[in-house]
XYZ file of C-alpha atoms in Angstrom:
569
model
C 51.682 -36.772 -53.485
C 50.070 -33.823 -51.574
C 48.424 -35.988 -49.397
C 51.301 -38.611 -48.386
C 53.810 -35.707 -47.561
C 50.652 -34.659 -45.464
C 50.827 -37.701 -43.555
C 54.203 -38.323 -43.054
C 54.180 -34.937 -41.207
C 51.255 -35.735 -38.980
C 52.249 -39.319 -38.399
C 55.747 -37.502 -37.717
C 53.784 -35.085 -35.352
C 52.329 -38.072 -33.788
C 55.257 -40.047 -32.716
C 57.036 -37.047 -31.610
C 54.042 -36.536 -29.301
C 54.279 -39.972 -27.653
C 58.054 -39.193 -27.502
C 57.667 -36.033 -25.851
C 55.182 -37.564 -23.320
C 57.436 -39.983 -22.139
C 60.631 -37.402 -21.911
C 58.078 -35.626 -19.651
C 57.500 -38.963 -17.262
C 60.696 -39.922 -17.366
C 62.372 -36.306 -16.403
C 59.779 -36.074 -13.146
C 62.309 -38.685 -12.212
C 65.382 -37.243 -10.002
C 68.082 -39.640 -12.080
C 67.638 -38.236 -15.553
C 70.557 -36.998 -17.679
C 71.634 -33.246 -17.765
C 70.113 -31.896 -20.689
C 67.442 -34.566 -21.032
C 64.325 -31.934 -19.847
C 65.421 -29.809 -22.384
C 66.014 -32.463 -24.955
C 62.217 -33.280 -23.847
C 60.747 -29.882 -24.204
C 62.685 -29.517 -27.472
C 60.186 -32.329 -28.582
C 57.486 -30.828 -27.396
C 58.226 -27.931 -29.826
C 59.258 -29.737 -32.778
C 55.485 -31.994 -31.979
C 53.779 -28.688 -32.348
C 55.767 -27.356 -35.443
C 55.037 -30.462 -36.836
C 51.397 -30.594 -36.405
C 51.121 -27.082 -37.703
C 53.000 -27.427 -40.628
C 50.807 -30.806 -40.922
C 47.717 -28.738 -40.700
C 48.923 -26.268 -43.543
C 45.963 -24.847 -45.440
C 43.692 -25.607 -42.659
C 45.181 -23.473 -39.961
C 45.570 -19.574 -41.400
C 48.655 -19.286 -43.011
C 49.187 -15.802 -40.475
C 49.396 -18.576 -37.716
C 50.709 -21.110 -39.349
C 54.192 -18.897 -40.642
C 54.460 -17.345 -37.289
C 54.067 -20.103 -34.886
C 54.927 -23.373 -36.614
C 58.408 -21.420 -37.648
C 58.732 -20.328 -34.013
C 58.493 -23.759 -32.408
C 60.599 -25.020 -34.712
C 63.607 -22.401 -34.086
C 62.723 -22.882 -30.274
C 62.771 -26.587 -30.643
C 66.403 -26.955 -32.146
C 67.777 -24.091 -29.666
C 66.515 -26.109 -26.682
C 68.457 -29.085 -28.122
C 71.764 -27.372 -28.861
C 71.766 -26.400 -25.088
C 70.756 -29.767 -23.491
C 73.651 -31.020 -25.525
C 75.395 -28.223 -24.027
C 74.137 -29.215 -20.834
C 75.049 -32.412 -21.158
C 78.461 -31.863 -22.155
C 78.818 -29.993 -19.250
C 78.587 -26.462 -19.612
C 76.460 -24.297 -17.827
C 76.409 -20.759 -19.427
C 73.319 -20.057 -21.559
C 74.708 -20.208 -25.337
C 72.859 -16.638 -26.553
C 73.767 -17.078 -30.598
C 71.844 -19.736 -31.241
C 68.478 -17.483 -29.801
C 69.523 -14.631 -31.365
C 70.378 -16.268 -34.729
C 66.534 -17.929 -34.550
C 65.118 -14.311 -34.175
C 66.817 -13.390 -37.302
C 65.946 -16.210 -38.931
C 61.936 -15.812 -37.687
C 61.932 -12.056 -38.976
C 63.250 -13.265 -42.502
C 60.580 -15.737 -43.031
C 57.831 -13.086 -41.539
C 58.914 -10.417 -44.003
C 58.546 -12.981 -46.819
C 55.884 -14.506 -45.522
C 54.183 -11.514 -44.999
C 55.797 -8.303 -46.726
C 56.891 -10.277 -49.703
C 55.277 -13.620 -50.149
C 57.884 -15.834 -51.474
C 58.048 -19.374 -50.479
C 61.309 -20.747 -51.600
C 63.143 -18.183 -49.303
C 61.237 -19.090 -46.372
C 61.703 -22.907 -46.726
C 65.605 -21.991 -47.310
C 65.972 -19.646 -44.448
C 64.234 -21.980 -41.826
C 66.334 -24.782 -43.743
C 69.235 -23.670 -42.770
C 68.830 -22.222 -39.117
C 67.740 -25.732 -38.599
C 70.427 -27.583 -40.050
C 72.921 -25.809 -38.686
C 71.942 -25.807 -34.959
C 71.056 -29.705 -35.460
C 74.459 -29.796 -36.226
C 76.072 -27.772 -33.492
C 74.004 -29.761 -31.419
C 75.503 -33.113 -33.026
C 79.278 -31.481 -32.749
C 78.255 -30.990 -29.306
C 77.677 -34.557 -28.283
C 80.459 -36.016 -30.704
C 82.930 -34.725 -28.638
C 81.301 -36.590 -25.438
C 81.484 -39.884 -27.152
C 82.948 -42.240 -24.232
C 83.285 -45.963 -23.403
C 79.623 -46.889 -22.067
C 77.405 -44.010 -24.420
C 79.384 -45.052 -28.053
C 76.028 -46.545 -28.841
C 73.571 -44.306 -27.333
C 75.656 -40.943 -28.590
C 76.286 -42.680 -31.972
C 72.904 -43.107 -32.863
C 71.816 -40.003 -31.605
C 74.769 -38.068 -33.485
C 74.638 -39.834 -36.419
C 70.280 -38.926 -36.776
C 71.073 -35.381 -35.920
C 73.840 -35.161 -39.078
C 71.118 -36.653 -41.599
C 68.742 -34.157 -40.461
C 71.303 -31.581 -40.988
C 71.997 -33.082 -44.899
C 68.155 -33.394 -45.293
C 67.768 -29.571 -44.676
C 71.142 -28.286 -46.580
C 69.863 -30.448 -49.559
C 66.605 -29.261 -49.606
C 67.768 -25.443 -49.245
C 69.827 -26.198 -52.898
C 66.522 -28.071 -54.218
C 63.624 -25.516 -53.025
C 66.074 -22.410 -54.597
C 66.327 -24.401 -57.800
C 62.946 -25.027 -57.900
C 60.451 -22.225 -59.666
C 58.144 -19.834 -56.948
C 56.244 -22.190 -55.040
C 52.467 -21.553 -53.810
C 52.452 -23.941 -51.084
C 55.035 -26.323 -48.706
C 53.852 -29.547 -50.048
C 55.360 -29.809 -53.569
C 54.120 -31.849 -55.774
C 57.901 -34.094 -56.639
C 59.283 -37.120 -55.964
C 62.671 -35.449 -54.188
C 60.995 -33.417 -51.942
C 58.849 -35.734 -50.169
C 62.239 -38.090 -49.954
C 63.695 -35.142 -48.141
C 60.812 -34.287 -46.120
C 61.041 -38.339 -44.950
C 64.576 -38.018 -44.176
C 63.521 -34.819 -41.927
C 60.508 -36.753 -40.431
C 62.255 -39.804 -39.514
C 65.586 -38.116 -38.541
C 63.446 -36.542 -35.812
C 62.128 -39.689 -34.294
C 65.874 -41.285 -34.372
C 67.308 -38.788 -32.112
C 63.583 -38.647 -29.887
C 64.955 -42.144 -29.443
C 68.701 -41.431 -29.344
C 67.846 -38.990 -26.019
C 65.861 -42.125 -24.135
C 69.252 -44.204 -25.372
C 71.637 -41.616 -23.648
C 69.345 -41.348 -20.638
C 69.378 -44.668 -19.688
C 73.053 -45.291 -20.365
C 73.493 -42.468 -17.858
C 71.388 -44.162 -15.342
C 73.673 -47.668 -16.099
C 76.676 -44.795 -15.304
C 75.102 -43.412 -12.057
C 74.553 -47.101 -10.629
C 77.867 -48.419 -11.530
C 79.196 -44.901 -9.567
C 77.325 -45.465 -7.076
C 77.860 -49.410 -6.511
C 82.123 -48.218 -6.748
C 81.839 -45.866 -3.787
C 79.567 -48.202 -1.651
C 82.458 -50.770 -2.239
C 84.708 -48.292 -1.404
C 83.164 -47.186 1.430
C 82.365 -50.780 2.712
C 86.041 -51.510 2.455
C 87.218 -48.720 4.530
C 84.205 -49.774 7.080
C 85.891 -53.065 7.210
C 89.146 -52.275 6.875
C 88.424 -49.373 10.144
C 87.020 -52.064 11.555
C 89.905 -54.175 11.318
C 92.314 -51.173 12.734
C 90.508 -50.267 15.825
C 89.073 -54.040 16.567
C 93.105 -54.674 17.014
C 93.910 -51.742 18.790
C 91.334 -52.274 21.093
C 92.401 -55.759 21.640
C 96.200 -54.937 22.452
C 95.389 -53.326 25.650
C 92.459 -55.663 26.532
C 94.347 -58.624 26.537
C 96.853 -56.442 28.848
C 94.338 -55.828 31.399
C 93.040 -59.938 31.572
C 96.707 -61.269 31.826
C 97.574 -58.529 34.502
C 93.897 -59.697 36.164
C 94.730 -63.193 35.807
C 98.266 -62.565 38.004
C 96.812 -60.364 40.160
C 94.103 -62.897 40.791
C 97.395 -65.479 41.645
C 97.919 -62.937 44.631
C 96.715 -62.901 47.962
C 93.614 -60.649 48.131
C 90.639 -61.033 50.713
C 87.097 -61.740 49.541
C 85.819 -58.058 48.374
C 89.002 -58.021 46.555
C 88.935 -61.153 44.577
C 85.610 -60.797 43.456
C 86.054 -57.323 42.144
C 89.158 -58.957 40.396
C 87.226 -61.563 39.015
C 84.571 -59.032 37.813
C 86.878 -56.975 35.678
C 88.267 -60.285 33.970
C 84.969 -61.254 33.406
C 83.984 -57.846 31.915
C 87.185 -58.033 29.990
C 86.569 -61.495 28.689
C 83.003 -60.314 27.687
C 84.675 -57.736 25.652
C 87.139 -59.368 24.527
C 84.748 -61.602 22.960
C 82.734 -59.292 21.046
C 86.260 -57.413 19.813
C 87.172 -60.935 18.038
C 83.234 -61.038 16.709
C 83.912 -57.806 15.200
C 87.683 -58.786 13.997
C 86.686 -61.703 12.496
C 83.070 -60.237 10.758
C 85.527 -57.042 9.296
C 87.960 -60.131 8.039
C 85.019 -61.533 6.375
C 83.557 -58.951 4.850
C 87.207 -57.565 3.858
C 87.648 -61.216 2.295
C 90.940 -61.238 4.176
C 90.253 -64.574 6.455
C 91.988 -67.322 5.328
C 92.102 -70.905 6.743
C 94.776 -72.373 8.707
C 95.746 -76.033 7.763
C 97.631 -78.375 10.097
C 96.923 -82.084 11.000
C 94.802 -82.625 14.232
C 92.431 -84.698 16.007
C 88.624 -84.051 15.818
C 88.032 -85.879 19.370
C 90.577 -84.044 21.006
C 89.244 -80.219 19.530
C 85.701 -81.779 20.637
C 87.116 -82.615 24.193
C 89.014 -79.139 24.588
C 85.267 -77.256 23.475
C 83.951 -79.334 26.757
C 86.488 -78.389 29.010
C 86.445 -74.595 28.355
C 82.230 -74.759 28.588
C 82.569 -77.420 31.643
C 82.555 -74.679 34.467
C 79.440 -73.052 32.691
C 77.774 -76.057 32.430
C 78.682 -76.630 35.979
C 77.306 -73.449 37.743
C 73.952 -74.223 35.684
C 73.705 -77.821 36.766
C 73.538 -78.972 33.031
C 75.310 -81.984 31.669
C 77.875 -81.584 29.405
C 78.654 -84.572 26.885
C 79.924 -85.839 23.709
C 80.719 -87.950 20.971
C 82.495 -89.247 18.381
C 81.767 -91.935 16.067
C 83.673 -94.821 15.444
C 84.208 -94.094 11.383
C 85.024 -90.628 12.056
C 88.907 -90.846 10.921
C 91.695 -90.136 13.735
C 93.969 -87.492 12.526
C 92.635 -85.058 9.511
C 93.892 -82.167 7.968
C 92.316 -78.722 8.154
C 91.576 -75.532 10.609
C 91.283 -76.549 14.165
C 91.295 -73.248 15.104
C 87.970 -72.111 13.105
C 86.361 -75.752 13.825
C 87.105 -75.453 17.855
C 85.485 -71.550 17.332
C 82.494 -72.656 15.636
C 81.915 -75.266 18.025
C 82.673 -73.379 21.060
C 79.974 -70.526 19.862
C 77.136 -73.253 19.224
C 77.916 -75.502 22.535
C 78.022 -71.824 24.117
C 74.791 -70.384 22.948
C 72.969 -73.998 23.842
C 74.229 -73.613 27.483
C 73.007 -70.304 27.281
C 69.435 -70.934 26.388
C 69.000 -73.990 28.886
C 68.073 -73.724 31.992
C 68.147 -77.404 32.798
C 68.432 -81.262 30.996
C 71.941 -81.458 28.505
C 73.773 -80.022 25.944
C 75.354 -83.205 24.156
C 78.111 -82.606 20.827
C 78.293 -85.440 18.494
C 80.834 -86.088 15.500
C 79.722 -88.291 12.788
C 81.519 -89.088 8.832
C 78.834 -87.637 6.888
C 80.575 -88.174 3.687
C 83.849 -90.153 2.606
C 86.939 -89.512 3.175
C 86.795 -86.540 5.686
C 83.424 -84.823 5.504
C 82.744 -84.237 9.003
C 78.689 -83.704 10.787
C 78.887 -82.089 13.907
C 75.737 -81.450 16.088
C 74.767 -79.739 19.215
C 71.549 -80.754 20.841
C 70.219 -79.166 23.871
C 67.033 -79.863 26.198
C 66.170 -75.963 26.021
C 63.162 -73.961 25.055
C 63.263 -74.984 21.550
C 62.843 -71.915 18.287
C 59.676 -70.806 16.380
C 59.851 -71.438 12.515
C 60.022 -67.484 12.088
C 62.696 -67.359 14.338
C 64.939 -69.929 12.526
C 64.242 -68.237 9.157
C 66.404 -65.131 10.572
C 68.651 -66.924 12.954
C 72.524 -66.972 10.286
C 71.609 -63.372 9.633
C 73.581 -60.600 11.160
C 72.543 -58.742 14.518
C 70.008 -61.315 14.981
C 69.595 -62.452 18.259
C 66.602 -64.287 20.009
C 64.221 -62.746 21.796
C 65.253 -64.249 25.302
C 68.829 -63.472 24.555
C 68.829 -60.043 23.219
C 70.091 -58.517 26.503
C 73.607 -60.458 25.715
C 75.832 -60.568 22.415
C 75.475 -58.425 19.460
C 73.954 -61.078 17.204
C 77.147 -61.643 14.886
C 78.325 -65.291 16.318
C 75.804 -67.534 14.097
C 76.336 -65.438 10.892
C 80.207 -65.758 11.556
C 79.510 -69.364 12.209
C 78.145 -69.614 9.027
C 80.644 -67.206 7.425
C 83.604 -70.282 8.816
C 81.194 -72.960 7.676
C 81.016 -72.033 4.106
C 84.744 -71.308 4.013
C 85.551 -74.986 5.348
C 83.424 -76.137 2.125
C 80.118 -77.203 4.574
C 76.990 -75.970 5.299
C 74.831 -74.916 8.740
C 71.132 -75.501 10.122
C 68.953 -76.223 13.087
C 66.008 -78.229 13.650
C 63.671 -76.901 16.212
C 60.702 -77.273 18.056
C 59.474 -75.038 20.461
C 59.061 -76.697 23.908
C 61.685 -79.682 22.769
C 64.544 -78.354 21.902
C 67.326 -77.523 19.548
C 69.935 -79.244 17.512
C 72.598 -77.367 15.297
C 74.406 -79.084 13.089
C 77.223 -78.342 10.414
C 79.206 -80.311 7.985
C 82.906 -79.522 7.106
C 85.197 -80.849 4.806
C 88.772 -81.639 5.533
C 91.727 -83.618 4.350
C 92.604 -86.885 5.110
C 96.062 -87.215 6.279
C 98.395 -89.720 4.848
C 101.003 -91.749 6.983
C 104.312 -92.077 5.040
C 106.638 -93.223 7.629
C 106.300 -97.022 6.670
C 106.955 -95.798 2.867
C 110.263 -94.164 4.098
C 109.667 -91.255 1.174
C 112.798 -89.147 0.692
C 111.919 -85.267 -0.615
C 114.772 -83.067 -2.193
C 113.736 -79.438 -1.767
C 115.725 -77.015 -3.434
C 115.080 -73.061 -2.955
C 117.330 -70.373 -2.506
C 115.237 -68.808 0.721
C 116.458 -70.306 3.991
C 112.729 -69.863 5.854
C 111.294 -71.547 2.835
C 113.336 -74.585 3.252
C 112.866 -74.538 6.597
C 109.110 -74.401 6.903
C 108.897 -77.449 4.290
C 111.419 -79.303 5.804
C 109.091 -79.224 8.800
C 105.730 -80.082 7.393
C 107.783 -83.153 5.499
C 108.881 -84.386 8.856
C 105.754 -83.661 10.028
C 104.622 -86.640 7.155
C 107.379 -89.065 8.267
C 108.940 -87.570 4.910
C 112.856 -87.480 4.996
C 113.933 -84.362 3.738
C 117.602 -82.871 2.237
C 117.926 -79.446 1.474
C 119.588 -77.213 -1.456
C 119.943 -73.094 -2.101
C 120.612 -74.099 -5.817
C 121.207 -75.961 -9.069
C 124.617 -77.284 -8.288
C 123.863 -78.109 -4.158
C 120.100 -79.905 -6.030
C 122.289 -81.969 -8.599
C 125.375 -82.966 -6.112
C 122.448 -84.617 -4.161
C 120.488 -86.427 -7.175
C 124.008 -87.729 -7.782
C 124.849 -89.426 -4.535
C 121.026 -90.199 -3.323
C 117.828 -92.033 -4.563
C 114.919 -89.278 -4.445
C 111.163 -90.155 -4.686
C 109.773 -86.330 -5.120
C 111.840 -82.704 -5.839
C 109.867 -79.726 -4.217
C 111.659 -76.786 -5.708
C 111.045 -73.121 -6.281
C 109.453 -71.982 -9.418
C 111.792 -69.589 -10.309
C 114.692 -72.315 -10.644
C 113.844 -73.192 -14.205
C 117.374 -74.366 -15.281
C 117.052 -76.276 -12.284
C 114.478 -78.051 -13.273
C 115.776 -78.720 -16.968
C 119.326 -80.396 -15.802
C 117.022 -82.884 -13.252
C 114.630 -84.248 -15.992
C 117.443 -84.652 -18.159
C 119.373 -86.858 -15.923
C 116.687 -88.433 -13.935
C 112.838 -88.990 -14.063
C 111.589 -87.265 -10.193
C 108.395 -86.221 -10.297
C 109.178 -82.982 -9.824
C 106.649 -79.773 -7.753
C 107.524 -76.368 -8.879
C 106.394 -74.239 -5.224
C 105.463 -70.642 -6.877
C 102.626 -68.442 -7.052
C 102.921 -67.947 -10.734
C 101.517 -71.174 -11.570
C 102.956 -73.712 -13.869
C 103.909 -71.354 -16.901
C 107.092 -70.551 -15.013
C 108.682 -73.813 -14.601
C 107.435 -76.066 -17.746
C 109.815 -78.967 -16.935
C 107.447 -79.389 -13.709
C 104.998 -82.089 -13.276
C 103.295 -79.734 -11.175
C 102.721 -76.782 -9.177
C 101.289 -75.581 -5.590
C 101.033 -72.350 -4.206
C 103.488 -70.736 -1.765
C 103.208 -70.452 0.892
C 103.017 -74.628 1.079
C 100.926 -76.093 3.716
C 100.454 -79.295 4.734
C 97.757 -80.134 2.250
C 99.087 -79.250 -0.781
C 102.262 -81.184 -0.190
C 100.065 -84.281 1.435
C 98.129 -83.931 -1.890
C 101.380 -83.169 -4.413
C 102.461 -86.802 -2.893
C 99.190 -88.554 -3.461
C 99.369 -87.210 -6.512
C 102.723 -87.602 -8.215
C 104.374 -90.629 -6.112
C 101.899 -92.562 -4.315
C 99.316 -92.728 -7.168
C 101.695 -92.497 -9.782
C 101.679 -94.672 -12.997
């Protein structure tokens, strides 16, 4: 028995040391814990105690009492004040030092004065239980949401230790005058495992709360680089406006003052400050729309249009361009490319404008040609840009979406940001962008987008009841029915929505989600398919067949009549 309590205590010793060794890597490091180096130096003690008390009968016992008792007072008063320290106080916590010197001359007078055994195993017993399990009461009351695990553990080793060593102060004073530390019973080498392996749960507990700390720190940090990127953007936002206001003052004033009589110096210093201004009104919007982006605050604008007539405006804005550089200027459009779609014309015509724009820019002579092509049925839209210039390296085209990246022969113009917002508007409209390249041939960029394909209901005569108690509501549907060939009546509420179901055939009832009643006294008289317009979603209006988001736009009503009249069974 003398011999396995013997090795439990050096194989103790030996984890502790590999414990200890990586505390000591791992508190080089500038992100570890407060408390954690002295959590780590507390094992270095406790390795040392360990190994002397290991080594009993080998090392002289004048030694072994001294220092092995010392190391192990040291080593439980460095861990009640890295818990300290890691609760958050910063005051050194003198009783637990001075109680350990107490403690250290009781076991040297009976160690060396008086030899009795039983004493000294008591009195070092209880010093350290009882700062184990200040040290536990210490980090119990730091128990939070993200350490419950790693300051569970760790508490819950450091409270068996402390039951281990009151236990075995009641067992080693019942027992008769021992001559040595490893007795020969059954009870004490169960308490001296419970010590051992106590020890290497809360070695193991420390690396827990360490690295939950470090989880803490990055989820801190990744919050206020949010933060901060917001109020970037949203700064952004604030001055690229304010900025704006009085530049698009200074071009209209240019623009009339240009519409004067003025002599030749005059009108080209006139038209050099509207070109400026243009210039810098251009990279304002870059920056507006790039804060918008990044703020996730842009947001599409749907309305029906015409992809050959956004094509043919993109030409005529570039034409003069294209004109002072002697470079044709052509395009497009495919014969299955539909006429009238649904979608952003705005974002497409930008998009397009900044691609035909940088292809006149980087050709010096030949043609800059647009196409428009249905890539995929019903209204997936390709649109490319090919141009006679220099052509771009692979390298080149492996940075080109990203931000601030410009070409090398155009880095004297721009600031970089008109591809990556290009992109940014691609993605949104549900497409994707690239180029194919080859230096000395040319360039084409190309980009799919995905619209709606508007329905004609004006041979279907479709009458729409809409029923909602905000006037500006029923107005703005009313127009985007009309808009559909739809013919539309109007009601502020239940009684106005039934009077009209009553005297009138209906074919759909778009009405607010709120007006659940409403809804109930239609179905019971009458089978329209009926829309519920809220933001709340269906749960608000069960009688609905279903729902679309206000504000409406033209697609989700073209869709919410595909859906629930035309296609219905």
């Amino acid at each position: 028995m003398q011999l396995d309590i013997r090795t439990v205590i050096l194989v103790g010793m030996a984890t502790a040391m590999l414990f200890s060794a990586l505390g000591v890597i791992v508190a080089r490091g500038r992100h570890s814990c407060p408390g954690f180096g002295l959590w780590t130096c507390a094992g270095l003690c406790s390795t040392f105690a360990l190994l002397l008390l290991g080594l009993d009968g080998i090392v002289p016992w004048q030694i072994a009492i001294f220092a092995g008792n010392a190391l192990a007072i040291a080593s439980c008063s460095l861990m009640v004040e890295g818990a300290r320290r890691f609760r958050g106080k910063t005051t050194f916590w003198w009783p637990g030092p001075a109680a350990g010197v107490v403690t250290l001359a009781i076991i040297s007078f009976y160690g060396y004065a008086v030899f009795n055994m039983n004493v000294r195993i008591a009195a070092i017993s209880l010093y350290l239980g009882v700062a184990v399990f200040i040290a536990g009461g210490h980090l119990f009351s730091v128990i939070r949401l993200g350490y419950r695990l790693s300051l569970g553990f760790t508490v819950g080793a450091m409270f068996l230790f402390s039951v281990t060593q009151f236990a075995r102060i009641v067992y080693v004073l019942l027992l008769p005058p021992l001559s040595s530390y490893f007795v020969p019973s059954p009870m004490f080498s169960v308490l001296m495992v419970g010590t051992v392996l106590s020890v290497f749960a809360w070695s193991f507990g420390f690396f827990l709360i360490n690295q939950d700390h470090l989880v803490e720190g990055l989820r801190r940090a990744e919050s206020r680089a949010t933060h901060a990127d917001h109020a970037k953007s949203d700064f952004l936002a604030n001055i690229s406006h304010e900025i704006r206001t009085p530049m698009n003052g200074i071009i209209g004033l240019t623009e009339l003052l240009l519409d004067t009589p003025l002599d030749y110096t005059q009108r080209d210093y006139a038209e050099t400050v509207k070109e400026s201004g243009q210039a810098l009104l251009n990279i304002i919007n870059e920056l507006l729309d790039l804060s918008k982006i990044e703020a996730g605050k842009i947001e599409l604008v749907e309305g029906p249009f015409e992809p050959r007539q956004v094509v043919a405006r993109t030409i005529e804005l570039l034409s003069w361009k294209a004109k002072n550089k002697g470079i044709k200027l052509t395009f497009s459009v495919h014969a299955d490319v539909p006429r009238t779609l649904i979608g952003d014309s705005g974002r497409l015509r930008q998009v397009l404008t900044n691609l035909a724009a940088n292809a006149l820019k980087f050709t010096s002579r030949g043609e800059v040609a647009i196409g428009v092509s249905l890539d995929e049925k019903p209204a997936v839209l390709r649109f490319t840009v090919t141009d006679t210039g220099p052509g771009i390296s692979k390298i080149e085209q492996e940075r080109l979406f990203q931000r601030f990246e410009q070409l090398k022969e155009g880095r004297q113009n721009g600031t970089g940001l008109g591809l990556a917002i290009s992109k940014e508007l691609v993605q949104l409209m549900g497409g994707r962008i690239g180029v194919t390249s080859q230096e000395g041939k040319g360039s084409t960029f190309w980009f799919t987008a995905a619209f709606q394909k508007q329905s004609t209901f004006e041979s279907l005569s479709l009458r729409v009841l809409v029923v909602d108690d905000s006037l500006s509501n029923q107005n703005a549907t009313a127009t985007l029915l009309s808009t559909m060939g739809c013919e539309t009546r109007l009601a502020d509420d239940g009684l106005a929505a039934m009077t009209w179901i009553s005297r009138e055939p209906f074919d759909l009832v778009l009405m607010d989600g709120q007006m659940s009643l409403t809804a109930k006294a239609i179905r019971r008289m009458s089978a329209i398919p009926i829309i519920a317009m809220t933001d709340q979603g269906r749960g608000k209006c069960r009688e609905a067949d279903g729902h679309i988001a206000k504000p409406v736009s033209l697609g989700s009503i073209t869709e919410a009549v595909n859906n629930y009249v035309l296609n219905r069974a």
